[in-house]
XYZ file of C-alpha atoms in Angstrom:
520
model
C 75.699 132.193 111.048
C 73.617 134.507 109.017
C 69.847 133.610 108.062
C 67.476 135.328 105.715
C 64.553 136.012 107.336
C 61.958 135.056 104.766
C 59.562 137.556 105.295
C 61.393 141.039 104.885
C 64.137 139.480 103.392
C 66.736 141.296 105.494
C 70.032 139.416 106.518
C 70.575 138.604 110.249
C 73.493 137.267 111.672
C 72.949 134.754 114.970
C 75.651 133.431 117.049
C 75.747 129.641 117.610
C 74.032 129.046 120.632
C 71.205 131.469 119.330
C 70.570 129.866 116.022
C 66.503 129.870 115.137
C 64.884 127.036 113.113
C 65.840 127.312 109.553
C 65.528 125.966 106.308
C 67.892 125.704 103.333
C 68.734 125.680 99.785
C 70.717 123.331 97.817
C 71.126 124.350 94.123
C 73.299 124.524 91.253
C 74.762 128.474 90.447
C 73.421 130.112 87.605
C 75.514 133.043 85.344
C 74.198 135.516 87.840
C 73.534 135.130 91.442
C 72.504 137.219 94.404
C 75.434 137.831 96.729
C 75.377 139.230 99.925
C 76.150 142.601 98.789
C 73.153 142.636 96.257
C 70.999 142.154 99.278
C 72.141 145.317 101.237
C 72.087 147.074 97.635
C 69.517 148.786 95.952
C 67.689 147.344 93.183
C 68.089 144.034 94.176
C 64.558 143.058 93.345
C 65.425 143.648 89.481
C 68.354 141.381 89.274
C 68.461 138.544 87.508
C 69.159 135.923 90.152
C 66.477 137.291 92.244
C 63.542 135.134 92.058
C 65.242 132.365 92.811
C 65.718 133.892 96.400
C 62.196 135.090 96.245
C 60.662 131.299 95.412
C 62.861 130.130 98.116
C 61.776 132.202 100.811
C 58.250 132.114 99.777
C 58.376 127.993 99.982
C 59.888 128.546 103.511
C 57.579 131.002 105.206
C 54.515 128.978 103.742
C 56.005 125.779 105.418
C 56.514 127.773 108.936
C 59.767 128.695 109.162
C 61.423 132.279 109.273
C 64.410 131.981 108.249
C 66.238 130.683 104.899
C 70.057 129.602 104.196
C 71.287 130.472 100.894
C 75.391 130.035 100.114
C 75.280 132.693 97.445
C 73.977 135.475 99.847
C 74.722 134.577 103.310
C 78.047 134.565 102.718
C 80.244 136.950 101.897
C 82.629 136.157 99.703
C 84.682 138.860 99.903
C 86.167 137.911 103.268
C 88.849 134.598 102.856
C 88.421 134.325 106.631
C 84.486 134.262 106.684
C 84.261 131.790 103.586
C 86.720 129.344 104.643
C 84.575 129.377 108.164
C 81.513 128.772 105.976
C 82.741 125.955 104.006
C 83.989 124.190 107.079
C 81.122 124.741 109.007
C 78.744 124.025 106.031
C 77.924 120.261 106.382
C 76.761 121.108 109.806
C 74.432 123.786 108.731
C 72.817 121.501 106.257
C 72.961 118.819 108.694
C 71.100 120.523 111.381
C 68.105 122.915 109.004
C 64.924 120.892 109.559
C 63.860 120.704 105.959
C 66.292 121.344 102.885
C 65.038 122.672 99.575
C 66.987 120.706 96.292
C 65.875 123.170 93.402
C 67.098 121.285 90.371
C 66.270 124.055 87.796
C 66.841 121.963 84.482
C 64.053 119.058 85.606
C 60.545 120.706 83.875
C 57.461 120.141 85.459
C 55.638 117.274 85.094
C 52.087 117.056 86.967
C 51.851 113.475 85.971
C 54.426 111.674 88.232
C 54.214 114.775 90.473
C 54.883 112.431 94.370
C 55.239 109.272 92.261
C 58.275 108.514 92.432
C 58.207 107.266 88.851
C 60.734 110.359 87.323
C 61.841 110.283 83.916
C 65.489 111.075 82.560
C 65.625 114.694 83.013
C 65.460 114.071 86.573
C 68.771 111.810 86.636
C 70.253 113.876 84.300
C 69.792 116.882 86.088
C 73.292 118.571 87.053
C 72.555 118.721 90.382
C 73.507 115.190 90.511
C 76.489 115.957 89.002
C 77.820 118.744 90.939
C 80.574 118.671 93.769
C 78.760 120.203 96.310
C 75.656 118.832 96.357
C 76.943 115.520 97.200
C 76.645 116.697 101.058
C 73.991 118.627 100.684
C 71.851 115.515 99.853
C 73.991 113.052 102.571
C 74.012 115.628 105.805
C 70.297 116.985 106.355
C 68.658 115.359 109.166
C 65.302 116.650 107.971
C 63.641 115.724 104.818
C 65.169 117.185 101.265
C 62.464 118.206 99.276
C 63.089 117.777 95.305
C 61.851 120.769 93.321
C 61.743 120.958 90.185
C 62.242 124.332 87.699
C 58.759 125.652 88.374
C 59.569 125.226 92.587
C 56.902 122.447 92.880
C 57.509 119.023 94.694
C 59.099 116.113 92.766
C 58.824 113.784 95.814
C 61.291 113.514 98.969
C 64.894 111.650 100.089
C 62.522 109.084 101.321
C 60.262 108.736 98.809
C 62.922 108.597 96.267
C 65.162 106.843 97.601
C 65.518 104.095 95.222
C 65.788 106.218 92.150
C 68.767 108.574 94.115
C 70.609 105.553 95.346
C 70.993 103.981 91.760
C 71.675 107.438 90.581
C 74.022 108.536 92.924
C 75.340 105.328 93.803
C 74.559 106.259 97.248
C 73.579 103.030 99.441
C 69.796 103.385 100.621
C 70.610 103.065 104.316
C 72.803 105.869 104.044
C 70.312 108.888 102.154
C 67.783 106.874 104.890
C 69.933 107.577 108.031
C 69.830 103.887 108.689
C 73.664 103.249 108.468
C 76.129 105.542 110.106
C 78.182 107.231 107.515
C 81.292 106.856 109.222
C 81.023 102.939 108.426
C 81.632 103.025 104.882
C 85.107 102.838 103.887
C 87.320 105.689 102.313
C 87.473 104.162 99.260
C 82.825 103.997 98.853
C 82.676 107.618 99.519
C 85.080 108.761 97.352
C 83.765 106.860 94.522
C 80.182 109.075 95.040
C 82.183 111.759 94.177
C 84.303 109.999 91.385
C 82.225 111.576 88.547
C 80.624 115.144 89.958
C 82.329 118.128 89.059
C 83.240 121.542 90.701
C 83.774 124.690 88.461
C 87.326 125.331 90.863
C 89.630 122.157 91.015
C 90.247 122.669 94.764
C 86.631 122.553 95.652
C 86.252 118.852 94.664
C 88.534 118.311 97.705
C 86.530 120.962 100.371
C 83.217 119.627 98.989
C 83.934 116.812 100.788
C 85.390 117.570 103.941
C 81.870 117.099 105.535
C 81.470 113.746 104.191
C 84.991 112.461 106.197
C 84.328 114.794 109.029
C 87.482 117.066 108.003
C 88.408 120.685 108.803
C 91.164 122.489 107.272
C 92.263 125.735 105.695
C 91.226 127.085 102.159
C 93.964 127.435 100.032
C 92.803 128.524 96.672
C 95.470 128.666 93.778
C 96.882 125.130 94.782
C 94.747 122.830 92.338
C 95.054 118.766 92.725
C 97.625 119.350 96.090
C 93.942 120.120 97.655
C 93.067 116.779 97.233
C 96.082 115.422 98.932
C 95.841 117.600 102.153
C 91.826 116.184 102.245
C 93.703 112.571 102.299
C 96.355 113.187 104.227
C 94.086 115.029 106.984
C 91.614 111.686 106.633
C 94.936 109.343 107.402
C 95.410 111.369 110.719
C 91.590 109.879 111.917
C 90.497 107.412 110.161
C 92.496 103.564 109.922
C 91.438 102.324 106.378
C 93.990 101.584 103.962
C 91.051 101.507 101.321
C 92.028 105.227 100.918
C 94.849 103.727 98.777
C 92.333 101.402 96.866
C 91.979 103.559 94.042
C 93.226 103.011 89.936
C 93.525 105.466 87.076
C 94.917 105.970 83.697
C 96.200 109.202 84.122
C 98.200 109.196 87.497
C 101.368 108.263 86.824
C 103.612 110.149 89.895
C 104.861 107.328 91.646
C 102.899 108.874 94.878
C 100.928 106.779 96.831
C 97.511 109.028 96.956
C 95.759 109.941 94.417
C 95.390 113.386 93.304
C 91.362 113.512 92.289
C 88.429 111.934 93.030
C 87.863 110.262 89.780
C 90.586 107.350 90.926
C 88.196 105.991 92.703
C 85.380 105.587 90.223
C 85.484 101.430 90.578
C 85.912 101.611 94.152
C 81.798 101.825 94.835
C 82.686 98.479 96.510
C 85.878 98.512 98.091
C 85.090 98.031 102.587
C 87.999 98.077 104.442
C 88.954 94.516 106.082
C 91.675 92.953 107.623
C 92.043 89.505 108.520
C 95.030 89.916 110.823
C 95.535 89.190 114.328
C 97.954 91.954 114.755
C 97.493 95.771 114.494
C 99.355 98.239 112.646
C 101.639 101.012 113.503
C 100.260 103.984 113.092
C 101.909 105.813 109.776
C 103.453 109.334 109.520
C 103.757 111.721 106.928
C 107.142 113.529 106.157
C 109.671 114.628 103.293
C 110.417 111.058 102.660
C 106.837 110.244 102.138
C 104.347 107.802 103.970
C 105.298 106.173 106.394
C 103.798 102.648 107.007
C 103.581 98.977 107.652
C 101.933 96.340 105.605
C 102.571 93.372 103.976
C 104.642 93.308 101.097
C 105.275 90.235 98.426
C 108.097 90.707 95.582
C 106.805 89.578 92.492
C 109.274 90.918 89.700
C 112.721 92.754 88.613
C 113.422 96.327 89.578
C 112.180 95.921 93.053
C 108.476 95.627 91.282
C 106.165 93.830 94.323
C 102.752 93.938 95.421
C 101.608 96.174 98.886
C 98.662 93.902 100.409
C 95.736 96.514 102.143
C 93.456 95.690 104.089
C 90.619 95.979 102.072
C 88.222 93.993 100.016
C 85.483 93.690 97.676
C 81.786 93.183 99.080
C 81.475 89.763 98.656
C 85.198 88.587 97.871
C 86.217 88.998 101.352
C 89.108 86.204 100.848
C 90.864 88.196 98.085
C 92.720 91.502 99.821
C 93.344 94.342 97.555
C 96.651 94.596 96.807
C 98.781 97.538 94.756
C 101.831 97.404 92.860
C 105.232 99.125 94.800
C 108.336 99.605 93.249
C 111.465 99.388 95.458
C 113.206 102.275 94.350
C 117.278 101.615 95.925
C 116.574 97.664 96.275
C 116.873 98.179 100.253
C 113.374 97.917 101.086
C 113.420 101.287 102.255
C 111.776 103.939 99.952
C 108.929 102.888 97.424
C 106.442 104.188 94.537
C 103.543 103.047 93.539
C 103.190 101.922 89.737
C 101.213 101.335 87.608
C 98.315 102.597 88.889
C 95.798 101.812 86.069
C 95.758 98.334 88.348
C 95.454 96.818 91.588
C 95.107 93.084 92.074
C 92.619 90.955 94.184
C 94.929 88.333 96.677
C 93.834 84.775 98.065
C 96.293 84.757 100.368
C 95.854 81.151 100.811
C 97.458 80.177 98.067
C 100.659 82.004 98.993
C 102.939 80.573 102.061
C 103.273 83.605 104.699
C 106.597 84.054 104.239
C 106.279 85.258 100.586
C 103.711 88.279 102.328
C 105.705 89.607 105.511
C 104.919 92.731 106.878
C 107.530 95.614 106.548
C 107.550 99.171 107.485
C 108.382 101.415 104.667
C 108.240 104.614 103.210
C 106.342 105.422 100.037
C 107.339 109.005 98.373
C 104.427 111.682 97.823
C 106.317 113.470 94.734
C 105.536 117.382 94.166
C 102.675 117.375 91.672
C 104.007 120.874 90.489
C 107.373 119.551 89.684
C 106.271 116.166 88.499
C 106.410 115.285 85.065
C 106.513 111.861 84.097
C 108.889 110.454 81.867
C 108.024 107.705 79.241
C 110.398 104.955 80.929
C 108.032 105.564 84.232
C 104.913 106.054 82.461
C 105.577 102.533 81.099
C 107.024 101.206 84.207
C 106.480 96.999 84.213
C 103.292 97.678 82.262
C 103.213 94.315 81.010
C 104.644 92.778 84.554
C 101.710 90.304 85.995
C 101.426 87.773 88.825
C 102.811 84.107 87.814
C 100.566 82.120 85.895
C 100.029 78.427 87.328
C 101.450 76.336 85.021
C 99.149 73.289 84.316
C 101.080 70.019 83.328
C 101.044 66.253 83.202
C 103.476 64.342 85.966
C 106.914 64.122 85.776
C 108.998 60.794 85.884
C 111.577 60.252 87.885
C 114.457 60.346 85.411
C 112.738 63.955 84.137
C 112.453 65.288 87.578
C 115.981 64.284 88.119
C 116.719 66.758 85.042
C 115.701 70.019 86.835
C 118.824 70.445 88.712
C 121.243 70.290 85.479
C 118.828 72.248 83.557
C 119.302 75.330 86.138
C 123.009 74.487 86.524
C 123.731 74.739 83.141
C 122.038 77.975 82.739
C 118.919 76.503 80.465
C 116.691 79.446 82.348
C 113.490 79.710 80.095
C 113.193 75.455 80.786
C 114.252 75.306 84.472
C 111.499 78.189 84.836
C 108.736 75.806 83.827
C 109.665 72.838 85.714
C 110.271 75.251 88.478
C 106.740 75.915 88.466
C 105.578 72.579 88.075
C 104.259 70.741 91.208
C 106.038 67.637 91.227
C 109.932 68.806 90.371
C 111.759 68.114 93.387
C 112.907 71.524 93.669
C 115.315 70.360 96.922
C 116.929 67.770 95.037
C 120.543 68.080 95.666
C 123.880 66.694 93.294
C 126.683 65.209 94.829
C 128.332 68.343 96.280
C 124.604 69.233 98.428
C 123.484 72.316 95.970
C 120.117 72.486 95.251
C 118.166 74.388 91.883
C 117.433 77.184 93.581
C 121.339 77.501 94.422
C 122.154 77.536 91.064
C 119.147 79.539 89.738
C 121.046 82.191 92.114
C 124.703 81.565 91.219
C 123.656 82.398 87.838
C 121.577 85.332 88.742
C 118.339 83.730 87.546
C 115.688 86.084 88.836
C 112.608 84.058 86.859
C 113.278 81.368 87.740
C 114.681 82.068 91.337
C 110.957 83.682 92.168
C 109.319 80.971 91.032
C 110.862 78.654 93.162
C 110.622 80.589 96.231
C 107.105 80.649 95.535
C 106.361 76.696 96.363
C 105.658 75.741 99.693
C 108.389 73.023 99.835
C 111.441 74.851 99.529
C 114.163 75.572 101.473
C 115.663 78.567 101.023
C 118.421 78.627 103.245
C 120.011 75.095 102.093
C 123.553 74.824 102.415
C 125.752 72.881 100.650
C 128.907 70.613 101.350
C 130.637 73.748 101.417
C 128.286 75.766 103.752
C 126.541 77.900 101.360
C 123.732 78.956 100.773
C 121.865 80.494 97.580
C 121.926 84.002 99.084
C 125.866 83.300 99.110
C 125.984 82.318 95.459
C 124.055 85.048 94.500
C 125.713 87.903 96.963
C 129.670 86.410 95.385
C 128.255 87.107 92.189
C 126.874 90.062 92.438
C 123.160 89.849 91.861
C 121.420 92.572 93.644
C 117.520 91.651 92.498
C 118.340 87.594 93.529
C 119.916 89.298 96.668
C 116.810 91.512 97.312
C 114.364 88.755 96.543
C 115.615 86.373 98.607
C 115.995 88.474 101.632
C 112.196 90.118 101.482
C 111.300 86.043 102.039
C 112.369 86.333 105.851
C 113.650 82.976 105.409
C 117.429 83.419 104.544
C 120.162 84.214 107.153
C 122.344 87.603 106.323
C 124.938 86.978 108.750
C 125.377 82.744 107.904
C 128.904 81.744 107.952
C 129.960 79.159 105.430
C 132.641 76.403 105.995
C 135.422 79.203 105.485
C 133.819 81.104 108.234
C 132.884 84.210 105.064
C 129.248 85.812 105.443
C 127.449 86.747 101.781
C 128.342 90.225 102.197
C 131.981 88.766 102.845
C 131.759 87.262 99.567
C 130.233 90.208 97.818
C 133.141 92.600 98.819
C 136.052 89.901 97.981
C 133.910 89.756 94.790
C 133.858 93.660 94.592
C 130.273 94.078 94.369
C 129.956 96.626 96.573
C 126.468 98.088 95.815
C 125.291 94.404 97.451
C 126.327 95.589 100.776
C 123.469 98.794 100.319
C 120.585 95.720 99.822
């Protein structure tokens, strides 16, 4: 590590185990800066970015120490090895100076709430708040952060201020305190700190926060948002919190199931990770089919279009799990993508049987963001697909109720999907010959109306009729791959059932030649 000694402002270098006492300096960069080689130059004292060096050491030695940490000269830049060593090792360095120097340049002095801890707007609109890097140059210091403003005098401390910086940062207080450990907020909270800052080189919005997640890995300049997705996929490998997928956003449209920039997790301040499960996950794996992992998945609409359940809630709303929309991409409940992702949904799981939510292992694709372009079909993908609405009516009589079953047999779908919905429609009421709505509802390929009535609690999915059938039969004879698909993610339907002729569904679907059922 090199330190500037403050007093004859020459550069020393110290190995690790020798390292003095030290402060250092957290700042936005100006136009012109002192690097490393304008200190062993001549004429350094006439450049530009000098006196901010100058201030900075002169604040130090008056305060005791003898030695000063400044990015823009004690590194050199020069060297690809020696600054990706620096960035990785720089949380630690601010984490372990004793005092740390904010100079927020823009902020003019005002002797009047000089310590008061009353500041006015150009305080919380200075851009050191809104910078990248300076995120974990306020969160790591153990020592006190001292906030200077243009003319180097105090402002007031971390502590003093740390009201005013929590609701401008949206940092929690415990955490600028050093009263909550940082590794207990979820994924999802500190990525939303960093949700609006800005960094002048896209990759650095990803290194800026390797600190924060307690990340190391290699600087690869040149390869834009895929920085971001290494930072995630390195935080999958430590830390178990599906939050990291609890993110939304306008402009990601790649099907992938991370997101490719902080600024998808803007509403995520909120978002702790929680699961209400008995069981454990496996852990997931990353390779050139894409994510690998299990959670619980509920179909919801046509196209393979379903719901991926995290565990992860809102503060406060601990009974409604996150959930984000999947798209089964072959029907097999194999390979995924996410969609759209301007929306994730909050889940009472109560009011769904468990069957509707088992858990699956799948894989979700990461596509190439540098080959990725989205097409309007995907942009728009289900964009107006939304969970059922509960369907509020009056009681049925029983000649009325009775009437459900023709309704669906005769192929009346927009009616039969109403009183599918409706609470007191006998949805197991069976005709002469033992076949139930939902049997016809999948004869006739009715997807509506065939999710709807998987989604009451009283049905039986696997009825059979006088003939030994069943509705995935019907609907495998006739070729319906989504009724196939649906009925199968229940876990509530036998594949391999034999009828009274002794023929399977998939039987059925190859005397019927529809082969593609077999690949569901």
């Amino acid at each position: 590590m090199r330190l500037l000694n403050t007093a004859n402002f020459e550069i020393q270098e110290f190995r690790d185990d020798r390292i003095p006492r030290y402060a250092i300096l957290s700042h936005t960069w100006d136009e012109v800066e002192i690097t490393f080689q304008d200190m062993n130059g001549a004429a350094v004292t006439e450049k530009k970015g000098y006196k901010k060096v100058e201030k900075c050491c002169s604040m130090a030695r008056d305060r005791g120490h003898d030695y000063v940490w400044i990015d823009t000269c004690c590194i050199d830049k020069t060297s690809s090895a020696e600054l990706s060593e620096a960035i990785n090792s720089m949380y630690r360095w601010y984490q372990e100076a004793e005092v740390c120097y904010a100079y927020l340049a823009d902020v003019l002095h005002d002797p009047g709430h000089r310590l008061s801890g009353l500041r006015g707007p150009e305080f919380s609109q200075s851009k050191w708040f809104r910078r990248g890097w300076t995120l974990q140059e306020l969160i790591a210091p153990l020592g006190e952060v001292i906030f200077l403003d243009k003319e180097w005098k105090e402002m007031g401390t971390k502590s003093t201020l740390q009201d005013t910086v929590s609701s401008i940062t949206g940092i929690p207080v415990d955490i600028l305190t050093g009263n909550k450990d940082l590794e207990s907020v979820s994924v999802a909270q500190r990525m939303s700190w960093a949700a609006e800052r800005e960094t002048t080189k896209t990759e650095d919005r990803a290194y800026s926060l390797m600190g924060i997640f307690g990340i190391n890995m290699p600087m690869i300049y040149g390869e834009g948002k895929r920085a971001f997705i290494r930072l995630q996929e390195e935080i999958m490998k430590v830390l178990d919190d599906q939050s990291i997928f609890a993110w939304k956003s306008e402009e990601e449209n790649h099907g992938g199931l991370l997101a490719t920039s902080p600024g998808a997790f803007k509403e995520s301040a909120n978002i702790i990770s929680f699961n209400p499960f008995i069981t454990s996950n496996s852990p997931l794996t990353i390779s050139n089919r894409g994510i690998h992992l299990e959670l619980r998945f509920m179909g919801i609409g046509r196209n393979g279009l379903g719901l991926a359940i995290l565990h992860c809630a809102e503060i406060g709303k601990e009974d409604q799990l996150i959930a984000i929309y999947l798209r089964d991409l072959s029907l097999t409940m194999e390979l995924f993508e996410r969609v759209r992702c301007q929306d994730f949904e909050q889940l009472n799981l109560s009011n769904f049987r468990q069957s509707l939510y088992p858990m699956r292992g799948i894989y979700i694709r990461q596509r190439r963001l540098a080959s990725f372009r989205a097409s309007k079909e995907e942009t728009n993908l289900h964009s107006n697909s939304k969970l059922p609405d509960r369907i509020q009516t009056t009681q049925m009589d029983a000649a009325e109720r009775a009437s459900s079953l023709p309704t669906a047999q005769e192929g009346h779908n927009e009616t039969a999907n109403v009183r599918s919905a409706r609470s007191d429609v006998e949805t197991n009421f069976e005709a002469e010959n033992g076949r139930t709505s939902l049997s016809h509802a999948a004869e006739r390929g009715h997807y509506d109306e065939v999710e709807l009535l998987l989604a009451r609690s009283d049905i039986q999915a696997d009825s059979r009729d006088k003939y030994g059938r069943t509705p995935l039969s019907y609907a495998a004879g006739c070729g319906h791959v989504e009724v196939v698909w649906l009925l199968l993610q229940t876990g509530k339907v036998d594949a391999a059932s034999n009828d009274g002729e002794g023929r399977t569904p998939l039987l059925h679907a190859v005397v019927g030649g529809y082969e593609e059922v077999g690949r569901t």
